[in-house]
Every structure is written in structure tokens, then in C-alpha cells.
XYZ file of C-alpha atoms in Angstrom:
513
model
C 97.984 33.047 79.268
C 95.079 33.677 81.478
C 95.115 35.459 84.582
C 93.827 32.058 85.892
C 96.656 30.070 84.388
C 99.320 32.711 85.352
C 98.265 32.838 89.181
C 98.122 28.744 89.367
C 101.725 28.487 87.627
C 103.434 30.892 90.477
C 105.638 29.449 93.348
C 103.868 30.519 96.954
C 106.352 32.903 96.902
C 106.012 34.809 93.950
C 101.990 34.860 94.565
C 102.846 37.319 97.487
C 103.879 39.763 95.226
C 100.826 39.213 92.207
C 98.382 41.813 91.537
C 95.127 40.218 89.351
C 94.741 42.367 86.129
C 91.123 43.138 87.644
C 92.597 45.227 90.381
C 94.743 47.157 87.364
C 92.412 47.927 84.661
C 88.465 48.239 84.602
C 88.221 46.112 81.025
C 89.778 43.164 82.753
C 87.407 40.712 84.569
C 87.885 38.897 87.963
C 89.441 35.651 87.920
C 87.429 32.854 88.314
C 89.419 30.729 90.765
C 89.931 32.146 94.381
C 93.252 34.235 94.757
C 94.691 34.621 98.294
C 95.298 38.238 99.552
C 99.066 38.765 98.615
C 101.539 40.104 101.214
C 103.537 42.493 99.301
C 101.434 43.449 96.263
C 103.595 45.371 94.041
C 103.655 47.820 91.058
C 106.963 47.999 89.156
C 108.303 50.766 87.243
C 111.319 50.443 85.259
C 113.590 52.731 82.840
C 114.291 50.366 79.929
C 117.333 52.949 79.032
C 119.281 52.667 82.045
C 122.165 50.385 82.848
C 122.773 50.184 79.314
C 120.770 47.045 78.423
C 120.177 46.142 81.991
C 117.056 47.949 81.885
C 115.519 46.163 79.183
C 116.707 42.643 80.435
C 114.758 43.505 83.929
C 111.591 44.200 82.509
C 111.458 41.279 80.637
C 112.346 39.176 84.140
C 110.000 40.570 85.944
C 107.172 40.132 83.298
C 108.202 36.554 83.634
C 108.002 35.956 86.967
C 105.112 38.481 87.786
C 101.466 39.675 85.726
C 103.379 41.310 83.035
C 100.234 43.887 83.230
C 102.211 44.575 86.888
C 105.374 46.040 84.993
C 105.542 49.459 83.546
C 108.458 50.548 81.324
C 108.600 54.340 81.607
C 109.380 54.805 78.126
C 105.943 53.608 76.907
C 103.719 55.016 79.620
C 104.529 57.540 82.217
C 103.993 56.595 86.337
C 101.577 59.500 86.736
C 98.973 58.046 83.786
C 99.390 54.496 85.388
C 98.792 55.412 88.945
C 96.088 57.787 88.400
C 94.219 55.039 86.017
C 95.258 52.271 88.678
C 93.779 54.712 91.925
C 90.964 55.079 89.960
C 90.228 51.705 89.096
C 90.915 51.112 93.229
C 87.941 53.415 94.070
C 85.157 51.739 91.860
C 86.407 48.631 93.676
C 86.403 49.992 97.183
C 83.948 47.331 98.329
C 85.804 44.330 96.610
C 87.581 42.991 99.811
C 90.583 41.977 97.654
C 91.053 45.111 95.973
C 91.098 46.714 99.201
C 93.633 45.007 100.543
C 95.902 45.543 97.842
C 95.634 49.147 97.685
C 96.499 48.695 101.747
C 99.610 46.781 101.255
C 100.725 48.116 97.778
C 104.371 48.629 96.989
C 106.627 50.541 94.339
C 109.537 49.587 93.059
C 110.993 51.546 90.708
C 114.692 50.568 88.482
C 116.759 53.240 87.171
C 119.166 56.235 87.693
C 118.785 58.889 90.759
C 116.680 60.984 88.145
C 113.990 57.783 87.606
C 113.506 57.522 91.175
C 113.181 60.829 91.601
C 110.911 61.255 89.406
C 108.686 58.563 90.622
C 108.767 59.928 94.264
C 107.568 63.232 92.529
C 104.550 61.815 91.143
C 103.449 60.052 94.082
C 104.311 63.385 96.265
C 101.828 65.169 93.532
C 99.169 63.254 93.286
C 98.267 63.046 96.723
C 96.819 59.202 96.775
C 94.960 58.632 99.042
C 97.177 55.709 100.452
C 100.109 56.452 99.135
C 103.046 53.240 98.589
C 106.378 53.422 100.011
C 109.014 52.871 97.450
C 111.556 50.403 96.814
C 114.650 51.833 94.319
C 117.360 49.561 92.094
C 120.423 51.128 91.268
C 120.334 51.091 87.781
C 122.077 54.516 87.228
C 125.925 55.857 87.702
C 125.696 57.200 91.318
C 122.654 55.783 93.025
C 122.754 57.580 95.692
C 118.950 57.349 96.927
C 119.541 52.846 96.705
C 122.263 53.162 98.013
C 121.152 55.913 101.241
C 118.015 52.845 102.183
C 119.875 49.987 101.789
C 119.382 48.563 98.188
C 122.742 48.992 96.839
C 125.052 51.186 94.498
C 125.795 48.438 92.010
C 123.821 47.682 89.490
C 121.959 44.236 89.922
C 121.522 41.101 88.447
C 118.849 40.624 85.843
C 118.300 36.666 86.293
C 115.374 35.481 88.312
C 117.260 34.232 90.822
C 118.569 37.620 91.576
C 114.922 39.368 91.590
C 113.850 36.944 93.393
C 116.245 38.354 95.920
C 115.536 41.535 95.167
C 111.263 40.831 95.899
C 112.617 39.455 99.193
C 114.190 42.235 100.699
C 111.314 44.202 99.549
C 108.584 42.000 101.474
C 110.914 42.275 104.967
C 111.681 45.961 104.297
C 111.080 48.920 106.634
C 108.946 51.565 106.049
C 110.422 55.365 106.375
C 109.122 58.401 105.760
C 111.941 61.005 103.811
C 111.783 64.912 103.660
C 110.883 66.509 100.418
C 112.204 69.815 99.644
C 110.900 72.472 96.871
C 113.155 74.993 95.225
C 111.605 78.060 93.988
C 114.035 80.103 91.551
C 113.120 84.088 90.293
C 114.581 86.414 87.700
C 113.828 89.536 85.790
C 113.466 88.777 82.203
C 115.990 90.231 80.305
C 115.407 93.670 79.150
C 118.051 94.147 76.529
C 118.222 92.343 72.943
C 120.474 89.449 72.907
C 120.564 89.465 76.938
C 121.369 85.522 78.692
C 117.545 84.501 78.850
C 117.346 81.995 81.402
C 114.199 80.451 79.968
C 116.743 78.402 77.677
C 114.641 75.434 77.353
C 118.117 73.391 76.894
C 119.478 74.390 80.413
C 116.854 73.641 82.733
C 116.297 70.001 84.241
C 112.704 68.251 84.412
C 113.049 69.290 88.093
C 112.035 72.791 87.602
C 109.313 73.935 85.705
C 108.258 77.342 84.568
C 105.580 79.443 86.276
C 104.400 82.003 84.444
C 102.876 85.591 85.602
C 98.379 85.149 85.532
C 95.955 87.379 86.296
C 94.845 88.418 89.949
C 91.556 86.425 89.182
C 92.489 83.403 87.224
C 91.991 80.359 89.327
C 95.741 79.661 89.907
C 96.063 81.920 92.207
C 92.992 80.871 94.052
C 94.767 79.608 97.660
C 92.879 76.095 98.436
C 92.339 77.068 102.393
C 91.510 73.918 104.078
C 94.755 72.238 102.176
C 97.045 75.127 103.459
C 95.415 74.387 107.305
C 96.402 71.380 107.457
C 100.025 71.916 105.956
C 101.690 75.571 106.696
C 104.948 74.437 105.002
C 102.602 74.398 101.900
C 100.541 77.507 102.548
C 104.373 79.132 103.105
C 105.322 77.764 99.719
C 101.770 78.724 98.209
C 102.365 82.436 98.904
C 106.010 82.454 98.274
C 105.297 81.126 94.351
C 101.980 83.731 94.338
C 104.304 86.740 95.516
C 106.866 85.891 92.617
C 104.100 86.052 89.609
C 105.547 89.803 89.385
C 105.278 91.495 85.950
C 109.145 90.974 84.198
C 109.974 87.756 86.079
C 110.510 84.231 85.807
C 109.972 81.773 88.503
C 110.359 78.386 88.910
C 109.882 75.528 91.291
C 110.622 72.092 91.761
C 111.664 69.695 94.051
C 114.846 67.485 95.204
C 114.828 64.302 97.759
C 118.746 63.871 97.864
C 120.677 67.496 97.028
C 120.597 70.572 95.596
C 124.568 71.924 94.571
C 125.727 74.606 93.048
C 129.303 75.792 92.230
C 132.400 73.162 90.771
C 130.809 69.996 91.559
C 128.089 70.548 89.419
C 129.868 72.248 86.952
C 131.840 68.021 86.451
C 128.567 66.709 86.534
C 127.271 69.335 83.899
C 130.426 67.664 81.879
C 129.761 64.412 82.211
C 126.268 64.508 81.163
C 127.033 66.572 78.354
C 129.663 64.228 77.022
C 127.099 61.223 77.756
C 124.067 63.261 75.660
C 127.050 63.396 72.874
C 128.104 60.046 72.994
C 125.516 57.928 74.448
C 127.272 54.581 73.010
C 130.328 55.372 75.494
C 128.160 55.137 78.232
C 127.499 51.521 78.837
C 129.038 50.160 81.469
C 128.875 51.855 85.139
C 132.721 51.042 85.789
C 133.102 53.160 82.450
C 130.778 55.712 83.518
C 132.860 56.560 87.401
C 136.261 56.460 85.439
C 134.885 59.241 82.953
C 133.394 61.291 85.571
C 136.959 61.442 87.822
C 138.643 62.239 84.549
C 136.724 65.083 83.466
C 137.082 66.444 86.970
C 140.927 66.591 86.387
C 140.219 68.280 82.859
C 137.883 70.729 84.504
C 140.576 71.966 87.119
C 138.378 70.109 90.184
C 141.731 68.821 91.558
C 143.707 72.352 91.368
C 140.990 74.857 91.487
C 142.797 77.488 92.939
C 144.540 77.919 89.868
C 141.924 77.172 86.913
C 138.674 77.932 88.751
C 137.531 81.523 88.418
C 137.614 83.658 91.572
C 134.200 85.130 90.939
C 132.969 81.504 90.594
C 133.896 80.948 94.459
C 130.412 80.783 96.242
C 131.196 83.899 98.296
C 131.844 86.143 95.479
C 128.447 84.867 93.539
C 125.714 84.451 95.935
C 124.612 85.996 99.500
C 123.913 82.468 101.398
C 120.645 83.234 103.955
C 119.011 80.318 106.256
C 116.847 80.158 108.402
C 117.840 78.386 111.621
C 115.956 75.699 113.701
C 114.174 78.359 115.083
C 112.920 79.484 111.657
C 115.290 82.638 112.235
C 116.345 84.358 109.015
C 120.203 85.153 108.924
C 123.493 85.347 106.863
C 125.357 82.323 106.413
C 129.266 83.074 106.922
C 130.749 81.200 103.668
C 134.544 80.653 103.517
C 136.309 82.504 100.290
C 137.797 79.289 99.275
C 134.729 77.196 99.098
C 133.809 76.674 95.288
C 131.185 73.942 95.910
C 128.235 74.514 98.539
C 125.454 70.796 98.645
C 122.302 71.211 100.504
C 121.565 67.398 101.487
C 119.208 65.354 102.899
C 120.368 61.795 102.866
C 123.278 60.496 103.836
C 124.748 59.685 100.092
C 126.187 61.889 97.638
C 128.509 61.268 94.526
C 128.225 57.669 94.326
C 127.383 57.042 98.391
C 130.108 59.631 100.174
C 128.558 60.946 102.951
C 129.305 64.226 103.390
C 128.263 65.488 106.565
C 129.180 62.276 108.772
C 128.372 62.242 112.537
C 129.224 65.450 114.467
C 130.912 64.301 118.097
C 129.444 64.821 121.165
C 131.647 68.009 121.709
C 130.505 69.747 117.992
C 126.905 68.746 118.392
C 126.900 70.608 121.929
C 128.900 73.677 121.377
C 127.667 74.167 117.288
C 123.880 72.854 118.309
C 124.590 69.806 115.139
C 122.717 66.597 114.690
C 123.523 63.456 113.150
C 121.777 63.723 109.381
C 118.536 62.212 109.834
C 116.499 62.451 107.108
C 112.374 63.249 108.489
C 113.874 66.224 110.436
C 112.643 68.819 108.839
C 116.646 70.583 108.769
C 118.491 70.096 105.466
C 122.632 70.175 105.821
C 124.608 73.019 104.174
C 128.310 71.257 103.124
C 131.228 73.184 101.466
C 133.962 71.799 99.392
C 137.006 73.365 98.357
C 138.027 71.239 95.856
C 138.888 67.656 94.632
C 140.946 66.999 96.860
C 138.631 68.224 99.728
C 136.335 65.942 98.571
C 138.545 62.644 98.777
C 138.970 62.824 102.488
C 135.516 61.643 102.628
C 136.769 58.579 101.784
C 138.670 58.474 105.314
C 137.330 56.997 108.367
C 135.018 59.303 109.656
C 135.481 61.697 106.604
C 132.932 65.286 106.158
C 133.056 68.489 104.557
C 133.093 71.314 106.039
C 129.915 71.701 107.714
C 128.129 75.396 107.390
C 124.873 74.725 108.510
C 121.632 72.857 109.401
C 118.790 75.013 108.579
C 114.938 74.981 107.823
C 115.206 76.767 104.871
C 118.429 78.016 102.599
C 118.347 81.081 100.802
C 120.885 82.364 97.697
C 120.894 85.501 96.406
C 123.037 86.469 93.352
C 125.573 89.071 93.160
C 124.848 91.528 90.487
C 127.154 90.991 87.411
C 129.511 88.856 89.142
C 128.948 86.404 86.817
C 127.099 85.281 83.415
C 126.515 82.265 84.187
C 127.144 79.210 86.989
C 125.956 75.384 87.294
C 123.582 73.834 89.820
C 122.410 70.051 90.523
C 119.115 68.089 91.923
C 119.418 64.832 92.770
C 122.002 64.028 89.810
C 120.882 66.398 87.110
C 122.515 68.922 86.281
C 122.386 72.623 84.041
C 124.106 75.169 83.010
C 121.982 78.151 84.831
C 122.584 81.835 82.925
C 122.484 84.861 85.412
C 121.445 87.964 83.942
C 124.019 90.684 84.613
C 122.149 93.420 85.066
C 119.880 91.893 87.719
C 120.239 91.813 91.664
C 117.387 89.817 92.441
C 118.187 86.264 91.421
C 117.134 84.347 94.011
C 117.039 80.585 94.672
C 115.089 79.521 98.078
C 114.780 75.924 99.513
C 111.913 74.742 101.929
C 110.418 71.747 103.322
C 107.546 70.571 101.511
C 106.239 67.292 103.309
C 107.605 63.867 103.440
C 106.741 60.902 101.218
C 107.251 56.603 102.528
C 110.205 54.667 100.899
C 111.050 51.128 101.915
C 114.744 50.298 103.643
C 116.358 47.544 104.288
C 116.818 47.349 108.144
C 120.619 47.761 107.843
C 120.776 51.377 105.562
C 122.394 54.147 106.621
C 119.621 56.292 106.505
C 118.324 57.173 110.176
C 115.348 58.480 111.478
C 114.751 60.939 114.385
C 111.264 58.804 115.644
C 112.677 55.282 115.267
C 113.861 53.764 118.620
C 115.333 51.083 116.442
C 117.491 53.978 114.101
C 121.474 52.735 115.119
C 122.981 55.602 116.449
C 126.314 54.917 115.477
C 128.409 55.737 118.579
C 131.739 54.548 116.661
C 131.041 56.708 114.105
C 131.746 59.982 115.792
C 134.556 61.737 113.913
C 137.099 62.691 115.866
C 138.889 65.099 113.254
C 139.510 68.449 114.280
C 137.278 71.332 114.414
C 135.452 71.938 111.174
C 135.520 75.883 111.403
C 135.259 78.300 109.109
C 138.295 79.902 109.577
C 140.130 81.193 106.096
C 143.439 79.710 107.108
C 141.452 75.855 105.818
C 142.462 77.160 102.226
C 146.375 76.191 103.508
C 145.680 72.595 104.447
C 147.077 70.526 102.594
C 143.953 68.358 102.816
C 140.393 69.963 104.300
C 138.136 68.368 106.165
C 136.175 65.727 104.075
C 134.720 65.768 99.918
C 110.476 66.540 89.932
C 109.921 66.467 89.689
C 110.907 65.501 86.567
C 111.603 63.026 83.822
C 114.922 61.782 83.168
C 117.210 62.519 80.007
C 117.570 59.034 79.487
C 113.432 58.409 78.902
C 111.631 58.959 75.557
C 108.672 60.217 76.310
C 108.322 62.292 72.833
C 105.968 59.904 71.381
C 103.091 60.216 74.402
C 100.226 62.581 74.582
């Protein structure tokens, strides 16, 4: 069918969301008949792998109802390739009134797990676009926290046209709001001795982080754009942290995380789970399924009596010095509890499946501890502690958090030498088994702010930001629990307070140059 013939057979509805195959490729030609500037124009990238087969049954809807030129499935052609070929194609037609207007008013939405959208917030965050589209997400994976944190949902949807219909109309009355990213950087001395942990295992590490490796004074890498790093000093920070670490016997990596960064038991389920899944992939079908498995591995891991099957040493206090630095941008030492095994650094308000973690601090904490309510274009990233399972599931109580450590600019570990060979972390849902080379004191993993990127939310999320006048602020919300110290004598409650960029597992991308 014709681009002509495809336009004229859309409701007035639908055409609000059409982008001409002109506008997307330079070998297609402009229609012939007039097409009227579309409200919403919108690209759509979906993981044909998640949901089991809801993945595949969306793309197909949505090349029905929209140009099927529109719809990307990120198993034949990564969002990076498309939007740089697309942004490209934009340019040449910078004086084509349409095409300018689209590029004004484009849209993402992108279907899949946590990891997908991740991934696609990544590549917009990277590519600097000139005009860069907020982002739409449809829970299509097992948690879904970043849907479910703007408003679109934790289950996963209908794949009918009547349902992305409904889907395309929350999208055109959406919100704009602008998120936080934050970059991990991670160092290590290479390992010295024959058959030492070498924590370049290319099995262990996530898409997330990538591997930077040591280049000489004068290559061009380390060649400090300066009018890039004066207009952003969170990036010229990051710039010179990542130049200091190119030291000779080290590994460093970076990456980057929009939801949470954990490390300790939590992770060490989730490391589990998706283990089990990469094992037996036909088991994993069904998001009910999916839950059930994760809450039973946590009882086979020892999540819900850690004090007797978790490791001591594992405890964050025995592994890692915690540092942050402080709204002020103050460096200091982070008090952690012995008896917290599970430490999240979040940013949204939705973690494991939409818990939120942090909840709203009362008018009494937020004065005498300096706290804020979590909003998420801050700047300050919460520190959370868990002490176990059943920690966690008082965040399923009214007014529910963990125990709250911090709010800080920037968040600092450093790894006890030899305490142990090994532990697990998490970004944004993916998770790895992380080796820690005994003989080294200078494991380090650092978090900072990195910039902020546009997503589209539904005007009733839970998400709030600090500039909207319009952002609820939740007055009956207030938990009214008792103080959330950090006193040792928690570890006798019988219940605490409350529970990349990359490319997913899930995507085959083996078969693309």
C-alpha cells in the first residue's frame, strides 16, 4: 500500500500519530496528496521477545494501525542506527515545513522490560539530538518499574487495537518531565596472580557497563572537549574522574542507571532469577509465573531468614566503606547499620515491581534529618537499606519505607580488602555476579549525576517533580511510623521499617553489524 493509500485509510485519530515514510528515510518520496501536520508524531520501538509473545503480537498492531515504516522491532535494528539515520534524514529536510514540525512534536514509545527502556533512554541520552523526544514506556517486562513510576502501568497490556488505541491516547494528553540520569564508574587492579577472579568476565557484566581501557596520554580519547564540559560541570566532573582511572593495572568501567543501582541480597534473588530464566527461557512466559518464581527463589536463597543463611561478611558494612557527598557536595562517611544486607540507590519512586521504598518523610523527619519527598529532577539520589525479606514486605503497609540512610549528590563504595570474593549488584533490573579481587583495596564504585533526559507521564503518576506547581504533594501520605534511625537495636524488630546503557538479555542483536 502506498503512503498515499495508507494516510487516506486512517481514522482522524490515528493520522495524529502518522509519520510519512519521506520524513523516515531519504529513498522514500513525498506523498502526493496534502498530509496535515500530526499532533503527536511518533516513533515506536518494541522488544519482540518480551511478554512472551506479547511482544510480537504488538508490533504487528501497531504496523496495522500506523506506517509500519514507524515501528522498529529491536531485534532487527537497534534504536541508535534508526535515530541517527532518522535525525539525519530530519536535517536535509530542515526547510520542509512538515518535516520540521515533526521533529518538534516527535514522540517515543518504547515496549518492553525495565532493561528495553533503559536502554532506549541511553541512546537518546548519548546521542545528544538536537531535539531530543520524551518517552512513553509499556510494561512489557516482570517488574516495570520505570511504566509503572510515570503512570503507564505494571501490567502488561493488551495487544488488540482497541487497547493501543488507548494506549496512543494517553500518550497524545501526556505530560512532559524531565528525569535524572546517573553514571556509575567502577575501578580495579587487574589481577596480578595466575588464576586470580578477573573481573573482566565478559559473562558477569550487564550491557550497562562497558569497559574502558588504559590509552595513551596523546590519543584523542583523552582529549577533554572544553566548550561541552562549560556548559555541563557534572560532565567535565565525570570526564576527569574516567581520565584519572586510565591508570596502568586497572579496569574501569562506566555506565548509567535511570531507576537503581543495588548491591548486596536483593540483587543476589534477582541474579537467581535471571539465571534460572537464561536456563529455562520456556518457563518464563507468563508475568504471574515470572513474580511467583522470583518470591520463591528468595525463600531458597535465605532472603526471608538472612540472619541465619546470609554470610556475615556479605552484610554491607563488613564489604564496602559507603562515602556521599551531601547536598552541599560535602564528601563524608555514611554510618551503615551491621544488619543491613541490601543498600538501593534510587531515583524514582518504584522498585521491585512498584514498592516505593523511600515514601514521604513527615514534616518532623524532613526538618530535623534535612529529607525531601523523592522527586526525581533533583539532582539527590536516595540511599535505602534493607535487612531482609521481611524488611522489605512492610513496604507493602500504608505508608511503608526502608530505612532511609541518605540523600546525597553523589554515593561512593569502597571495598574491603579480602572480605570477600565476590558480591552481586543491579541497574535498573539487571543484574551480575561482580568478582572482587582479594588482594586489592581499591575497588571502588562511584555514582554521579549526569544530566536529565524528557519522558512522558500520565498526569496522575507518582513520579513528582521539584519545578512543577502542579506535582501533588501528597499531604496524606506522610508516614507516621516511628523514627527510621540507625540505631543497631532495628536488627530486634520483629518487623523494620519498610522493604546503558545497554541492550537487554532478552534482544538478539548477534546477527547486526
Amino acid at each position: 500500500m502506498s503512503d498515499d493509500d495508507n494516510y487516506k485509510s486512517l481514522s482522524d485519530f490515528l493520522k495524529e500519530f502518522y509519520i510519512p515514510s519521506y520524513v523516515l528515510s531519504p529513498e522514500s518520496d513525498p506523498p502526493a496528496l496534502p498530509i496535515a501536520p500530526p499532533e503527536s508524531p511518533v516513533l515506536v520501538f518494541i522488544n519482540s521477545k518480551s511478554g512472551g509473545q506479547l511482544g510480537g503480537e504488538l508490533l504487528l498492531t501497531y504496523r496495522s494501525l500506523l506506517n509500519n515504516k514507524q515501528v522498529f522491532d529491536l531485534g532487527v535494528e537497534t534504536p541508535d542506527k534508526v535515530l541517527r539515520r532518522i535525525y539525519i534524514n530530519l536535517e536535509r529536510l530542515k526547510d520542509d515545513d512538515l518535516a520540521r514540525h515533526i521533529r518538534d512534536k516527535l514522540k517515543i514509545i518504547v515496549a518492553g522490560g525495565d532493561g528495553t527502556a533503559g536502554w532506549l533512554l541511553g541512546v537518546v541520552c548519548d546521542l545528544k539530538l538536537s531535539h531530543p523526544p520524551p518517552i512513553a514506556t509499556v510494561p512489557l517486562g516482570t517488574g516495570n518499574n520505570l511504566p509503572f513510576a510515570f503512570g503507564w502501568g505494571k501490567k502488561n497490556p493488551g495487544t488488540d487495537a482497541a487497547s493501543v488505541e488507548l494506549f496512543l491516547d494517553k500518550v497524545i494528553k501526556a505530560k512532559e518531565m524531565k528525569i535524572d540520569n546517573w553514571h556509575i564508574l567502577m575501578r580495579m587492579k587487574t589481577p596480578k596472580e595466575e588464576g586470580s577472579c578477573d573481573p573482566l568476565a565478559p559473562l558477569e557484566l550487564p550491557h550497562s557497563l562497558h569497559a574502558f581501557h588504559r590509552v595513551s596520554p596523546t590519543d584523542e580519547l583523552n582529549r577533554v572537549n572544553k566548550s561541552f564540559c562549560h556548559d555541563n560541570s557534572d560532565s567535565f566532573s565525570l570526564i576527569m574522574d574516567i581520565l584519572c582511572s586510565f591508570q596502568e593495572g586497572y579496569h574501569t568501567f562506566r555506565g548509567g542507571f535511570w531507576n537503581y543501582f543495588s548491591l548486596g541480597m536483593d540483587a543476589q534473588i534477582s541474579y537467581a532469577f535471571h539465571s534460572e530464566r537464561k536456563l529455562h527461557p520456556e518457563k518464563f512466559k507468563n508475568q504471574l509465573v515470572n513474580q511467583s518464581t522470583y518470591v520463591k527463589l528468595g525463600c531458597t536463597q535465605g532472603w526471608f531468614c538472612a540472619s541465619l543463611f546470609h554470610p556475615a561478611s556479605r552484610n554491607i558494612a563488613q564489604l564496602a566503606k559507603v562515602k556521599i557527598a551531601n547536598k552541599n557536595g560535602q564528601w563524608h562517611d555514611l554510618h551503615i547499620p551491621h544488619s543491613i544486607r541490601s543498600i538501593v540507590c534510587l531515583n524514582l519512586p518504584s522498585f521491585s515491581g512498584g514498592l516505593n521504598p523511600w515514601g514521604t518523610p513527615n514534616p518532623r523527619k524532613q526538618r530535623d534529618r534535612d529529607l525531601t519527598p523523592p522527586f526525581v529532577d533533583d539532582g539527590f539520589i536516595e540511599v535505602v537499606g534493607f535487612r531482609n525479606a521481611w524488611h522489605g514486605l512492610v513496604l507493602l503497609a500504608p505508608n511503608g519505607h526502608g530505612t532511609r540512610l541518605a540523600q546525597a549528590k553523589r554515593v561512593r563504595f569502597e571495598f574491603h580488602k579480602g572480605a570477600t570474593d565476590h558480591t552481586f549488584m543491579r541497574m535498573d533490573g539487571e543484574p551480575w555476579k561482580q568478582p572482587l579481587p582479594m588482594d586489592d583495596e581499591t575497588v571502588m564504585v562511584e555514582i554521579s549525576h549526569l544530566g536529565q533526559v524528557n519522558m512522558l507521564a500520565t498526569h496522575d503518576c507518582r513520579s513528582r517533580s521539584m519545578y512543577d506547581p502542579l506535582t501533588p504533594r501528597h499531604q496524606e501520605e506522610y508516614d507516621d511510623n516511628e523514627d527510621d534511625s540507625v540505631a543497631e537495636a532495628e536488627e530486634y524488630r520483629k518487623f523494620g521499617a519498610a522493604d546503558t546503557f545497554k541492550i537487554p538479555d532478552e534482544v538478539d542483536i548477534s546477527h547486526l553489524s
